[in-house]
Short mmCIF file of C-alpha atoms and ligand atoms in Angstrom, two decimals:
data_model
loop_
_atom_site.label_atom_id
_atom_site.label_comp_id
_atom_site.label_asym_id
_atom_site.label_seq_id
_atom_site.Cartn_x
_atom_site.Cartn_y
_atom_site.Cartn_z
CA MET A 1 0.00 0.00 0.00
CA ILE A 2 1.24 3.52 -0.80
CA THR A 3 0.27 6.56 1.26
CA VAL A 4 1.05 10.27 0.98
CA LEU A 5 1.34 11.71 4.48
CA ASN A 6 0.02 15.13 5.53
CA LYS A 7 3.58 16.45 5.62
CA CYS A 8 3.59 16.65 1.78
CA ILE A 9 4.68 20.20 0.93
CA GLY A 10 3.39 20.04 -2.64
CA CYS A 11 6.80 20.44 -4.26
CA GLY A 12 5.74 18.23 -7.20
CA LYS A 13 9.08 16.38 -7.46
CA CYS A 14 7.33 13.01 -7.33
CA VAL A 15 5.22 13.69 -10.44
CA PRO A 16 7.78 13.46 -13.30
CA VAL A 17 9.72 10.51 -11.86
CA CYS A 18 6.71 8.17 -11.82
CA PRO A 19 7.10 5.79 -14.82
CA PHE A 20 3.32 5.15 -14.82
CA ALA A 21 1.99 8.71 -14.53
CA ALA A 22 0.36 7.61 -11.28
CA VAL A 23 0.97 10.84 -9.35
CA GLN A 24 -1.06 13.99 -9.79
CA MET A 25 -0.98 17.25 -7.88
CA ILE A 26 -4.43 18.02 -6.52
CA ASP A 27 -4.90 21.04 -4.25
CA LYS A 28 -1.10 21.35 -3.90
CA ARG A 29 -0.80 17.80 -2.62
CA ALA A 30 0.43 14.62 -4.29
CA VAL A 31 -2.32 12.11 -4.98
CA ILE A 32 -1.46 8.62 -6.18
CA ASN A 33 -3.87 6.66 -8.33
CA GLU A 34 -4.40 2.94 -9.04
CA ALA A 35 -1.81 2.91 -11.87
CA CYS A 36 0.88 2.83 -9.14
CA THR A 37 3.01 -0.34 -9.22
CA LEU A 38 4.82 0.40 -5.94
CA CYS A 39 8.12 0.86 -7.79
CA GLY A 40 9.36 3.30 -5.15
CA ALA A 41 10.81 5.93 -7.53
CA CYS A 42 8.71 8.71 -5.97
CA VAL A 43 9.72 7.69 -2.44
CA GLN A 44 13.35 8.28 -3.31
CA VAL A 45 12.85 11.86 -4.54
CA CYS A 46 10.48 13.17 -1.87
CA PRO A 47 12.45 15.76 0.15
CA VAL A 48 10.29 15.38 3.27
CA ASP A 49 9.72 11.59 3.28
CA ALA A 50 6.02 12.10 2.77
CA ILE A 51 5.46 8.94 0.70
CA ILE A 52 5.32 5.62 2.51
CA ILE A 53 5.08 2.18 0.93
CA GLU A 54 3.96 -0.64 3.19
CA ARG A 55 4.69 -4.05 1.75
CA GLU A 56 2.98 -7.32 2.52
CA ASP A 57 4.61 -9.74 4.94
CA PRO A 58 6.60 -11.89 2.46
CA ILE A 59 6.19 -15.08 4.45
CA HIS A 60 2.43 -15.01 3.90
CA LYS A 61 2.46 -13.43 0.45
CA ASP A 62 0.70 -15.19 -2.39
CA PHE A 63 3.16 -15.63 -5.25
CA SER A 64 0.82 -17.48 -7.60
CA ALA A 65 0.70 -14.49 -9.99
CA TYR A 66 4.50 -14.58 -10.48
CA LYS A 67 5.23 -16.70 -13.54
CA GLY A 68 7.82 -17.02 -16.25
CA VAL A 69 11.59 -16.94 -16.55
CA TRP A 70 13.08 -13.60 -17.61
CA VAL A 71 16.51 -12.89 -19.01
CA PHE A 72 17.99 -9.42 -19.21
CA ILE A 73 19.51 -9.00 -22.68
CA GLU A 74 22.68 -6.96 -22.49
CA LEU A 75 23.48 -5.02 -25.64
CA GLU A 76 26.97 -3.73 -26.35
CA HIS A 77 28.17 -1.04 -28.69
CA ILE A 78 30.17 -2.26 -31.66
CA HIS A 79 33.39 -0.30 -32.11
CA LYS A 80 35.57 -0.32 -35.18
CA LYS A 81 38.81 -2.13 -34.52
CA GLY A 82 42.24 -0.59 -34.90
CA LYS A 83 41.61 2.83 -33.35
CA ALA A 84 44.55 4.32 -31.51
CA ALA A 85 44.53 4.83 -27.77
CA GLY A 86 43.04 8.18 -26.79
CA THR A 87 40.73 8.35 -29.81
CA THR A 88 37.26 9.68 -29.05
CA ILE A 89 34.62 7.31 -30.37
CA GLN A 90 30.97 7.74 -31.17
CA PRO A 91 28.51 5.09 -30.02
CA ALA A 92 27.83 2.83 -32.99
CA ALA A 93 25.31 0.08 -33.62
CA LYS A 94 24.67 -2.39 -30.84
CA LYS A 95 24.71 -6.16 -30.71
CA ILE A 96 23.57 -8.74 -28.22
CA ARG A 97 26.32 -9.98 -25.91
CA LYS A 98 27.00 -13.72 -26.11
CA VAL A 99 26.27 -14.14 -22.41
CA ALA A 100 22.63 -13.25 -23.12
CA TYR A 101 22.36 -16.32 -25.37
CA GLU A 102 23.96 -18.44 -22.65
CA LEU A 103 21.37 -17.21 -20.15
CA LEU A 104 18.55 -17.83 -22.62
CA SER A 105 19.83 -21.38 -23.21
CA GLU A 106 19.79 -22.05 -19.46
CA GLY A 107 16.56 -20.13 -18.95
CA ARG A 108 14.85 -22.33 -21.55
CA LYS A 109 15.60 -25.43 -19.46
CA LEU A 110 14.23 -23.76 -16.31
CA ALA A 111 11.11 -22.56 -18.13
CA ASP A 112 10.50 -26.03 -19.57
CA THR A 113 10.81 -27.64 -16.13
CA LEU A 114 8.29 -25.14 -14.75
CA ASN A 115 6.15 -25.34 -17.89
CA GLU A 116 6.26 -21.53 -18.11
CA GLU A 117 7.35 -18.95 -20.68
CA LEU A 118 10.88 -17.76 -21.31
CA CYS A 119 10.93 -13.99 -21.82
CA ALA A 120 13.78 -11.71 -22.88
CA ILE A 121 13.94 -8.10 -21.70
CA VAL A 122 15.39 -5.64 -24.20
CA LEU A 123 15.89 -1.99 -23.29
CA THR A 124 17.15 0.00 -26.25
CA ASP A 125 16.85 3.22 -28.21
CA LYS A 126 16.16 1.24 -31.40
CA ASN A 127 15.11 -2.35 -32.03
CA THR A 128 17.03 -3.75 -34.96
CA GLY A 129 15.23 -7.09 -35.06
CA TYR A 130 16.75 -8.57 -31.91
CA GLU A 131 13.74 -10.90 -31.58
CA LYS A 132 15.09 -13.18 -34.34
CA GLU A 133 18.37 -13.91 -32.57
CA ILE A 134 16.67 -14.04 -29.17
CA GLY A 135 13.99 -16.45 -30.39
CA ALA A 136 16.67 -18.68 -31.87
CA TYR A 137 17.93 -19.28 -28.33
CA GLY A 138 14.53 -20.32 -27.04
CA ALA A 139 12.73 -17.16 -25.88
CA ASP A 140 8.96 -17.15 -26.36
CA LYS A 141 8.54 -13.40 -25.89
CA VAL A 142 10.58 -10.22 -25.95
CA TYR A 143 9.43 -7.38 -23.71
CA LEU A 144 10.80 -4.42 -25.62
CA VAL A 145 11.16 -0.91 -24.25
CA GLU A 146 12.29 1.51 -26.98
CA ASN A 147 13.21 5.00 -25.87
CA SER A 148 16.00 7.42 -26.81
CA GLU A 149 16.96 7.55 -23.10
CA LEU A 150 17.99 3.88 -23.37
CA GLU A 151 20.71 4.49 -25.96
CA GLU A 152 23.42 4.46 -23.29
CA TYR A 153 23.37 2.34 -20.12
CA ASN A 154 22.40 4.31 -17.06
CA THR A 155 21.81 2.67 -13.67
CA ASP A 156 18.94 4.91 -12.62
CA VAL A 157 17.07 4.70 -15.90
CA PHE A 158 17.56 0.99 -16.56
CA SER A 159 16.73 -0.07 -13.00
CA THR A 160 13.59 2.10 -12.91
CA VAL A 161 12.38 0.62 -16.18
CA LEU A 162 13.06 -2.94 -15.02
CA VAL A 163 11.27 -2.38 -11.71
CA ALA A 164 8.30 -1.03 -13.64
CA LEU A 165 8.26 -4.11 -15.90
CA ILE A 166 8.60 -6.50 -12.97
CA ASN A 167 5.71 -4.86 -11.12
CA ARG A 168 3.60 -4.93 -14.25
CA HIS A 169 4.22 -8.52 -15.39
CA LYS A 170 5.42 -10.32 -12.24
CA PRO A 171 8.08 -12.80 -13.41
CA GLY A 172 8.93 -15.76 -11.18
CA ILE A 173 12.64 -15.79 -12.07
CA PHE A 174 14.90 -13.04 -13.44
CA LEU A 175 18.44 -13.80 -14.66
CA TYR A 176 21.13 -11.20 -15.35
CA PRO A 177 24.67 -11.51 -16.73
CA ALA A 178 27.43 -11.04 -14.14
CA THR A 179 29.07 -8.45 -16.37
CA ILE A 180 29.98 -4.89 -15.43
CA MET A 181 26.47 -3.82 -16.45
CA GLY A 182 24.64 -6.75 -14.86
CA ARG A 183 26.57 -6.45 -11.61
CA ASP A 184 25.57 -2.81 -11.41
CA LEU A 185 21.97 -3.25 -12.48
CA ALA A 186 20.76 -6.39 -10.71
CA PRO A 187 21.56 -5.28 -7.12
CA ARG A 188 19.93 -1.94 -7.78
CA VAL A 189 16.73 -3.66 -8.96
CA ALA A 190 16.86 -6.13 -6.06
CA ALA A 191 17.17 -3.31 -3.52
CA SER A 192 14.34 -1.35 -5.12
CA ILE A 193 11.84 -4.20 -4.89
CA TYR A 194 13.15 -5.76 -1.66
CA VAL A 195 14.15 -9.15 -3.08
CA GLY A 196 17.30 -11.22 -2.75
CA LEU A 197 19.95 -11.68 -5.43
CA THR A 198 22.41 -14.55 -5.77
CA ALA A 199 25.56 -13.36 -7.53
CA ASP A 200 27.85 -15.41 -9.77
CA CYS A 201 25.80 -18.62 -9.88
CA THR A 202 27.58 -21.56 -11.47
CA ALA A 203 24.51 -23.80 -11.72
CA LEU A 204 20.76 -23.22 -11.78
CA SER A 205 17.94 -25.74 -11.51
CA ILE A 206 14.41 -26.08 -10.21
CA LYS A 207 13.68 -27.71 -6.85
CA ASP A 208 10.09 -28.01 -5.62
CA GLY A 209 9.10 -25.21 -7.99
CA LEU A 210 11.80 -22.85 -6.68
CA LEU A 211 15.00 -21.68 -8.36
CA LEU A 212 17.94 -23.55 -6.86
CA GLN A 213 20.90 -21.19 -7.19
CA SER A 214 24.30 -22.81 -6.71
CA ARG A 215 27.50 -20.84 -6.25
CA PRO A 216 30.89 -21.33 -4.62
CA ALA A 217 31.11 -20.16 -1.01
CA PHE A 218 33.76 -19.94 1.70
CA GLY A 219 36.60 -19.30 -0.71
CA GLY A 220 35.24 -21.82 -3.19
CA ASN A 221 35.69 -24.74 -0.84
CA ILE A 222 32.00 -25.58 -0.75
CA MET A 223 29.09 -25.10 -3.11
CA ALA A 224 26.17 -23.26 -1.53
CA ASP A 225 22.63 -23.99 -2.74
CA ILE A 226 20.42 -20.94 -2.27
CA LEU A 227 16.62 -20.74 -2.44
CA SER A 228 14.50 -17.58 -2.21
CA PRO A 229 11.09 -18.87 -1.07
CA ASN A 230 9.88 -15.55 0.37
CA SER A 231 10.37 -13.11 -2.49
CA ARG A 232 9.65 -12.76 -6.19
CA PRO A 233 11.18 -12.64 -8.66
CA GLN A 234 13.97 -14.99 -7.67
CA MET A 235 16.99 -13.19 -9.06
CA ALA A 236 20.46 -14.42 -9.96
CA THR A 237 23.50 -13.31 -11.93
CA VAL A 238 25.62 -15.72 -13.98
CA ARG A 239 29.07 -14.99 -15.37
CA PRO A 240 29.81 -15.16 -19.08
CA ASN A 241 31.01 -18.59 -20.26
CA VAL A 242 29.49 -20.51 -17.36
CA MET A 243 26.33 -21.79 -19.08
CA LYS A 244 26.52 -23.81 -22.29
CA LEU A 245 24.95 -22.39 -25.43
CA SER A 246 22.09 -24.38 -26.90
CA GLU A 247 21.80 -25.09 -30.61
CA PRO A 248 20.01 -22.16 -32.27
CA LEU A 249 16.45 -22.84 -33.43
CA GLY A 250 14.81 -21.30 -36.46
CA LYS A 251 12.14 -19.32 -34.60
CA ALA A 252 11.64 -15.68 -33.68
CA ALA A 253 10.21 -14.51 -30.37
CA VAL A 254 6.96 -12.54 -30.15
CA VAL A 255 7.67 -8.85 -29.47
CA ILE A 256 5.61 -7.08 -26.84
CA LYS A 257 6.22 -3.34 -26.90
CA GLU A 258 6.08 -1.80 -23.47
CA ASP A 259 5.21 1.83 -22.95
CA ILE A 260 7.14 3.19 -20.00
CA LYS A 261 7.59 6.88 -19.34
CA ILE A 262 11.19 7.80 -18.59
CA ASP A 263 11.99 11.03 -16.83
CA LYS A 264 15.48 12.33 -17.65
CA SER A 265 15.84 13.94 -14.25
CA ILE A 266 16.32 10.56 -12.52
CA LYS A 267 19.72 10.18 -14.25
CA ARG A 268 22.58 10.94 -11.92
CA VAL A 269 25.34 9.99 -14.35
CA LYS A 270 25.89 11.35 -17.83
CA VAL A 271 28.35 9.94 -20.39
CA ILE A 272 30.31 12.90 -21.76
CA GLU A 273 32.87 11.16 -23.95
CA ARG A 274 33.92 7.65 -24.94
CA LYS A 275 37.62 7.07 -25.49
CA ILE A 276 39.75 4.08 -26.46
CA VAL A 277 41.95 3.61 -23.39
CA HIS A 278 44.02 0.79 -24.73
CA ASP A 279 44.10 -0.93 -28.04
CA LYS A 280 46.09 -4.13 -28.39
CA LEU A 281 45.83 -5.00 -24.70
CA SER A 282 42.07 -4.67 -24.79
CA ALA A 283 41.73 -8.18 -26.23
CA LYS A 284 39.80 -10.09 -23.62
CA ILE A 285 40.78 -13.59 -22.62
CA GLU A 286 37.14 -14.69 -22.37
CA ASN A 287 36.72 -14.08 -26.10
CA SER A 288 39.62 -16.30 -27.15
CA ASP A 289 38.96 -19.72 -28.69
CA VAL A 290 42.32 -21.03 -27.49
CA ILE A 291 43.85 -20.35 -24.07
CA VAL A 292 47.24 -21.58 -22.88
CA SER A 293 47.40 -21.05 -19.13
CA GLY A 294 50.37 -21.37 -16.85
CA GLY A 295 50.63 -21.95 -13.12
CA ARG A 296 53.22 -21.86 -10.39
CA GLY A 297 54.79 -24.92 -11.98
CA MET A 298 56.20 -22.61 -14.70
CA LYS A 299 58.71 -21.62 -11.96
CA ASP A 300 59.63 -18.06 -13.00
CA ILE A 301 58.59 -15.20 -15.23
CA ASN A 302 61.14 -15.99 -17.95
CA LYS A 303 60.20 -19.65 -18.15
CA PHE A 304 56.53 -18.60 -18.19
CA LYS A 305 57.16 -16.63 -21.40
CA VAL A 306 57.48 -19.83 -23.42
CA LEU A 307 53.68 -20.06 -23.12
CA GLU A 308 53.39 -16.94 -25.31
CA GLN A 309 55.05 -18.94 -28.12
CA LEU A 310 52.74 -21.91 -27.61
CA ALA A 311 49.67 -19.65 -27.53
CA SER A 312 50.83 -17.80 -30.61
CA SER A 313 51.42 -21.02 -32.55
CA LEU A 314 47.83 -22.01 -31.70
CA ASP A 315 46.51 -18.51 -32.46
CA GLY A 316 45.38 -18.15 -28.85
CA MET A 317 45.97 -16.12 -25.71
CA VAL A 318 47.88 -16.73 -22.50
CA GLY A 319 46.03 -17.15 -19.22
CA ALA A 320 47.27 -17.87 -15.71
CA SER A 321 46.32 -19.43 -12.41
CA ARG A 322 46.15 -17.20 -9.39
CA GLY A 323 49.34 -18.85 -8.19
CA ALA A 324 51.11 -17.57 -11.31
CA VAL A 325 49.53 -14.12 -11.04
CA ASP A 326 50.57 -13.85 -7.38
CA MET A 327 54.14 -14.71 -8.43
CA GLY A 328 54.02 -11.87 -10.99
CA PHE A 329 54.27 -14.18 -14.04
CA LYS A 330 51.19 -12.61 -15.68
CA GLU A 331 48.88 -9.67 -15.16
CA LYS A 332 45.71 -10.10 -13.09
CA SER A 333 43.46 -9.46 -16.11
CA ARG A 334 44.56 -12.86 -17.43
CA GLN A 335 43.73 -14.81 -14.27
CA VAL A 336 41.33 -17.67 -14.86
CA GLY A 337 39.07 -18.81 -12.04
CA GLN A 338 36.73 -17.83 -9.27
CA SER A 339 38.35 -14.48 -8.52
CA GLY A 340 39.47 -13.99 -12.12
CA THR A 341 37.70 -14.58 -15.41
CA THR A 342 35.49 -17.53 -16.35
CA VAL A 343 36.43 -18.86 -19.77
CA SER A 344 34.99 -21.46 -22.10
CA PRO A 345 37.34 -21.74 -25.10
CA LYS A 346 37.46 -24.52 -27.67
CA LEU A 347 40.89 -25.50 -26.33
CA TYR A 348 42.35 -24.89 -22.84
CA VAL A 349 45.92 -25.99 -22.17
CA ALA A 350 46.84 -25.99 -18.45
CA CYS A 351 50.60 -25.98 -17.89
CA GLY A 352 51.95 -26.52 -14.38
CA ILE A 353 48.57 -25.83 -12.78
CA SER A 354 47.48 -28.09 -9.92
CA GLY A 355 43.73 -27.73 -10.53
CA ALA A 356 42.46 -26.14 -7.31
CA VAL A 357 38.67 -25.89 -7.21
CA GLN A 358 38.88 -22.08 -7.57
CA HIS A 359 40.75 -22.53 -10.87
CA ILE A 360 38.59 -25.38 -12.17
CA VAL A 361 35.38 -23.41 -11.66
CA GLY A 362 36.66 -20.84 -14.15
CA MET A 363 37.61 -23.18 -17.03
CA LYS A 364 35.80 -26.50 -16.65
CA SER A 365 33.29 -25.77 -19.40
CA SER A 366 36.05 -25.49 -22.03
CA ASP A 367 35.42 -27.86 -24.96
CA ILE A 368 38.81 -29.62 -24.78
CA ILE A 369 41.16 -29.41 -21.80
CA ILE A 370 44.76 -30.57 -22.04
CA ALA A 371 46.78 -30.67 -18.81
CA ILE A 372 50.54 -30.91 -18.43
CA ASN A 373 51.74 -31.64 -14.89
CA LYS A 374 54.56 -33.67 -13.40
CA ASP A 375 52.29 -34.93 -10.61
CA PRO A 376 50.05 -37.76 -11.92
CA ASN A 377 47.65 -37.15 -9.02
CA ALA A 378 47.15 -33.43 -9.74
CA PRO A 379 43.39 -32.67 -9.64
CA ILE A 380 43.62 -30.87 -13.00
CA PHE A 381 43.68 -34.32 -14.65
CA ASN A 382 40.13 -34.94 -13.32
CA VAL A 383 38.74 -32.36 -15.75
CA ALA A 384 41.26 -32.83 -18.58
CA LYS A 385 40.37 -34.73 -21.73
CA TYR A 386 44.07 -35.30 -22.46
CA GLY A 387 46.70 -35.45 -19.73
CA ILE A 388 50.47 -35.33 -20.16
CA VAL A 389 52.44 -36.37 -17.07
CA GLY A 390 55.90 -34.83 -17.24
CA ASP A 391 58.07 -31.74 -16.96
CA VAL A 392 56.31 -28.79 -18.56
CA HIS A 393 59.65 -27.18 -19.44
CA GLU A 394 60.52 -30.15 -21.64
CA ILE A 395 57.05 -30.78 -23.07
CA VAL A 396 56.03 -27.24 -24.10
CA PRO A 397 59.06 -26.58 -26.38
CA LYS A 398 58.46 -29.96 -28.03
CA LEU A 399 54.81 -29.10 -28.57
CA ILE A 400 55.72 -25.73 -30.14
CA LYS A 401 58.20 -27.44 -32.45
CA ALA A 402 55.68 -30.08 -33.51
CA ILE A 403 52.91 -27.54 -34.14
CA ASN A 404 55.18 -25.22 -36.14
CA LYS A 405 56.45 -28.15 -38.21
CA ARG A 406 52.90 -29.14 -39.04
CA VAL A 407 51.88 -25.57 -39.88
CA ASN A 408 54.95 -25.08 -42.12
CA SER A 409 54.34 -28.33 -43.98
CA ARG A 410 50.84 -27.19 -45.07
P1 FAD B 1 50.07 -24.81 -7.34
O1 FAD B 1 48.85 -25.25 -6.63
O2 FAD B 1 51.28 -24.56 -6.53
O3 FAD B 1 50.38 -25.90 -8.44
C1 FAD B 1 51.52 -25.94 -9.22
C2 FAD B 1 51.46 -27.22 -10.02
O4 FAD B 1 52.54 -27.27 -10.90
C3 FAD B 1 51.52 -28.48 -9.17
O5 FAD B 1 50.43 -29.35 -9.48
C4 FAD B 1 52.83 -29.14 -9.59
O6 FAD B 1 52.77 -30.57 -9.63
C5 FAD B 1 53.02 -28.60 -10.98
N1 FAD B 1 54.42 -28.51 -11.40
C6 FAD B 1 55.46 -28.00 -10.69
N2 FAD B 1 56.59 -28.06 -11.43
C7 FAD B 1 56.24 -28.62 -12.63
C8 FAD B 1 56.94 -28.95 -13.79
N3 FAD B 1 58.26 -28.67 -13.92
N4 FAD B 1 56.28 -29.54 -14.81
C9 FAD B 1 54.94 -29.81 -14.70
N5 FAD B 1 54.23 -29.51 -13.61
C10 FAD B 1 54.86 -28.90 -12.59
N6 FAD B 1 43.20 -19.80 -8.21
C11 FAD B 1 43.06 -19.60 -9.51
O7 FAD B 1 43.79 -20.17 -10.34
N7 FAD B 1 42.12 -18.71 -9.98
C12 FAD B 1 41.29 -18.05 -9.15
O8 FAD B 1 40.46 -17.23 -9.61
C13 FAD B 1 41.39 -18.27 -7.74
N8 FAD B 1 40.57 -17.65 -6.86
C14 FAD B 1 40.68 -17.93 -5.54
C15 FAD B 1 39.76 -17.37 -4.65
C16 FAD B 1 39.82 -17.67 -3.32
C17 FAD B 1 38.82 -17.03 -2.41
C18 FAD B 1 40.83 -18.54 -2.84
C19 FAD B 1 40.90 -18.88 -1.39
C20 FAD B 1 41.74 -19.08 -3.70
C21 FAD B 1 41.70 -18.80 -5.06
N9 FAD B 1 42.59 -19.35 -5.97
C22 FAD B 1 42.41 -19.16 -7.30
C23 FAD B 1 43.82 -20.05 -5.52
C24 FAD B 1 43.75 -21.55 -5.62
O9 FAD B 1 43.22 -22.09 -4.43
C25 FAD B 1 45.17 -22.13 -5.82
O10 FAD B 1 45.98 -21.69 -4.76
C26 FAD B 1 45.82 -21.74 -7.13
O11 FAD B 1 44.96 -22.01 -8.21
C27 FAD B 1 47.12 -22.52 -7.30
O12 FAD B 1 47.79 -22.11 -8.46
P2 FAD B 1 48.73 -23.13 -9.24
O13 FAD B 1 47.94 -24.33 -9.66
O14 FAD B 1 49.43 -22.36 -10.28
O15 FAD B 1 49.81 -23.49 -8.15
FE1 SF4 B 2 4.61 6.06 -9.42
FE2 SF4 B 2 6.28 4.21 -8.46
FE3 SF4 B 2 5.51 6.23 -6.90
FE4 SF4 B 2 3.77 4.34 -7.54
S1 SF4 B 2 5.63 4.08 -6.33
S2 SF4 B 2 3.43 6.51 -7.61
S3 SF4 B 2 4.43 3.83 -9.62
S4 SF4 B 2 6.75 6.38 -8.77
FE1 SF4 B 3 4.63 15.94 -1.69
FE2 SF4 B 3 6.91 14.59 -1.49
FE3 SF4 B 3 5.57 14.62 -3.80
FE4 SF4 B 3 6.84 16.82 -2.96
S1 SF4 B 3 7.79 14.86 -3.56
S2 SF4 B 3 4.75 16.66 -3.81
S3 SF4 B 3 6.55 16.63 -0.76
S4 SF4 B 3 4.88 13.74 -1.85
#
């Protein structure tokens, strides 16, 4: 229930921020009508705390109206390659980030188990036919909000729009990517609607009709299974490369255009300029099809460098365990694992890496894993398709030689 207290001073600040035009000024006092979805945007701007929202006791709340699995579709700007550092760039066309397809693939399984719909949420200035690609990964519907204010990501605008959509359509489950955008957006939405959020899930399933959210806990030594029985939607973030992509289908999702009023004044951040900060180094390890990673077993920074040659002969990138990063063999941005990046390349070569659970969690979904370790009992061999027991300093140079010989003979 929402109430405007007598202390309202009639300033009118709550009127433009309401996404549903539910507030009117009558006799110099705010009056809220039945279009209100309890999104809370007006509460935040009232200078005298005159608006109060009282929410139902969640333990006894009826959640039967909350249905469907939602996936937030993150769009990213496409930038032309090869621009020098320091160059100012204009926002170009946008494309769907791969992680959105991964979430749709997983969301489809959850929706099928629940026998409910899978819906994609697209917030954009311009729809360029995203429903075809989204439908191919299993979505039944796309809730589309098109507005020039959605051209650039903004926490206040995006979270207000999502809260409005959630209150309007009541999804049972809402999944977000654990990307920079998703990690900013999902907690903001969760706080606005007083629901929980499980970050960085590594597995999702349905248990007794609830979303079972699994993620590493206590330094990755145990897996915690989390349920949210007392709030809806049940919300989780999942890192890129954790969920497997399904085979694309030949169907398009049904587009449902949503009309949501966006007031510019809620924006507290404005993008003034976009610049290329780095160029060559900006290549991200999670986008590489081949990763050659080294661990503490590489011994020192000079010996570690041989992995650059192996990666280059395979047209891949070099990654590292945290052990190797801590020793200064490689920069932190290349760390694979729980506190680094999650990767899922076609080929992952682990050199002198023991295979601690915190490392495994970040690379186990790679298509083919090759491990080189002198210890036959190293846990890395449990996830490797091919294991080579021996001294990495002898094996890697031989591998480079063999690969180069093969390439040159073509
Ligand atoms: P080690 O465990 O020391 O293993 C070195 C391996 O090299 C051994 O198996 C050894 O047999 C082998 N070896 C030695 N010499 C040779 C040789 N000449 N030839 C062949 N093999 C050789 N770790 C990560 O990697 N990523 C993370 O994101 C991460 N996050 C963490 C988060 C938390 C909260 C915690 C508590 C830990 C985290 N860790 C992470 C650390 C993790 O627990 C391990 O300590 C780390 O992965 C070990 O790195 P390593 O395998 O390189 O080193
Ligand atoms: Fe409008 Fe949200 Fe306030 Fe309701 S709670 S009046 S929907 S801004
Ligand atoms: Fe009244 Fe607060 Fe709205 Fe101002 S923002 S009109 S004080 S309820």
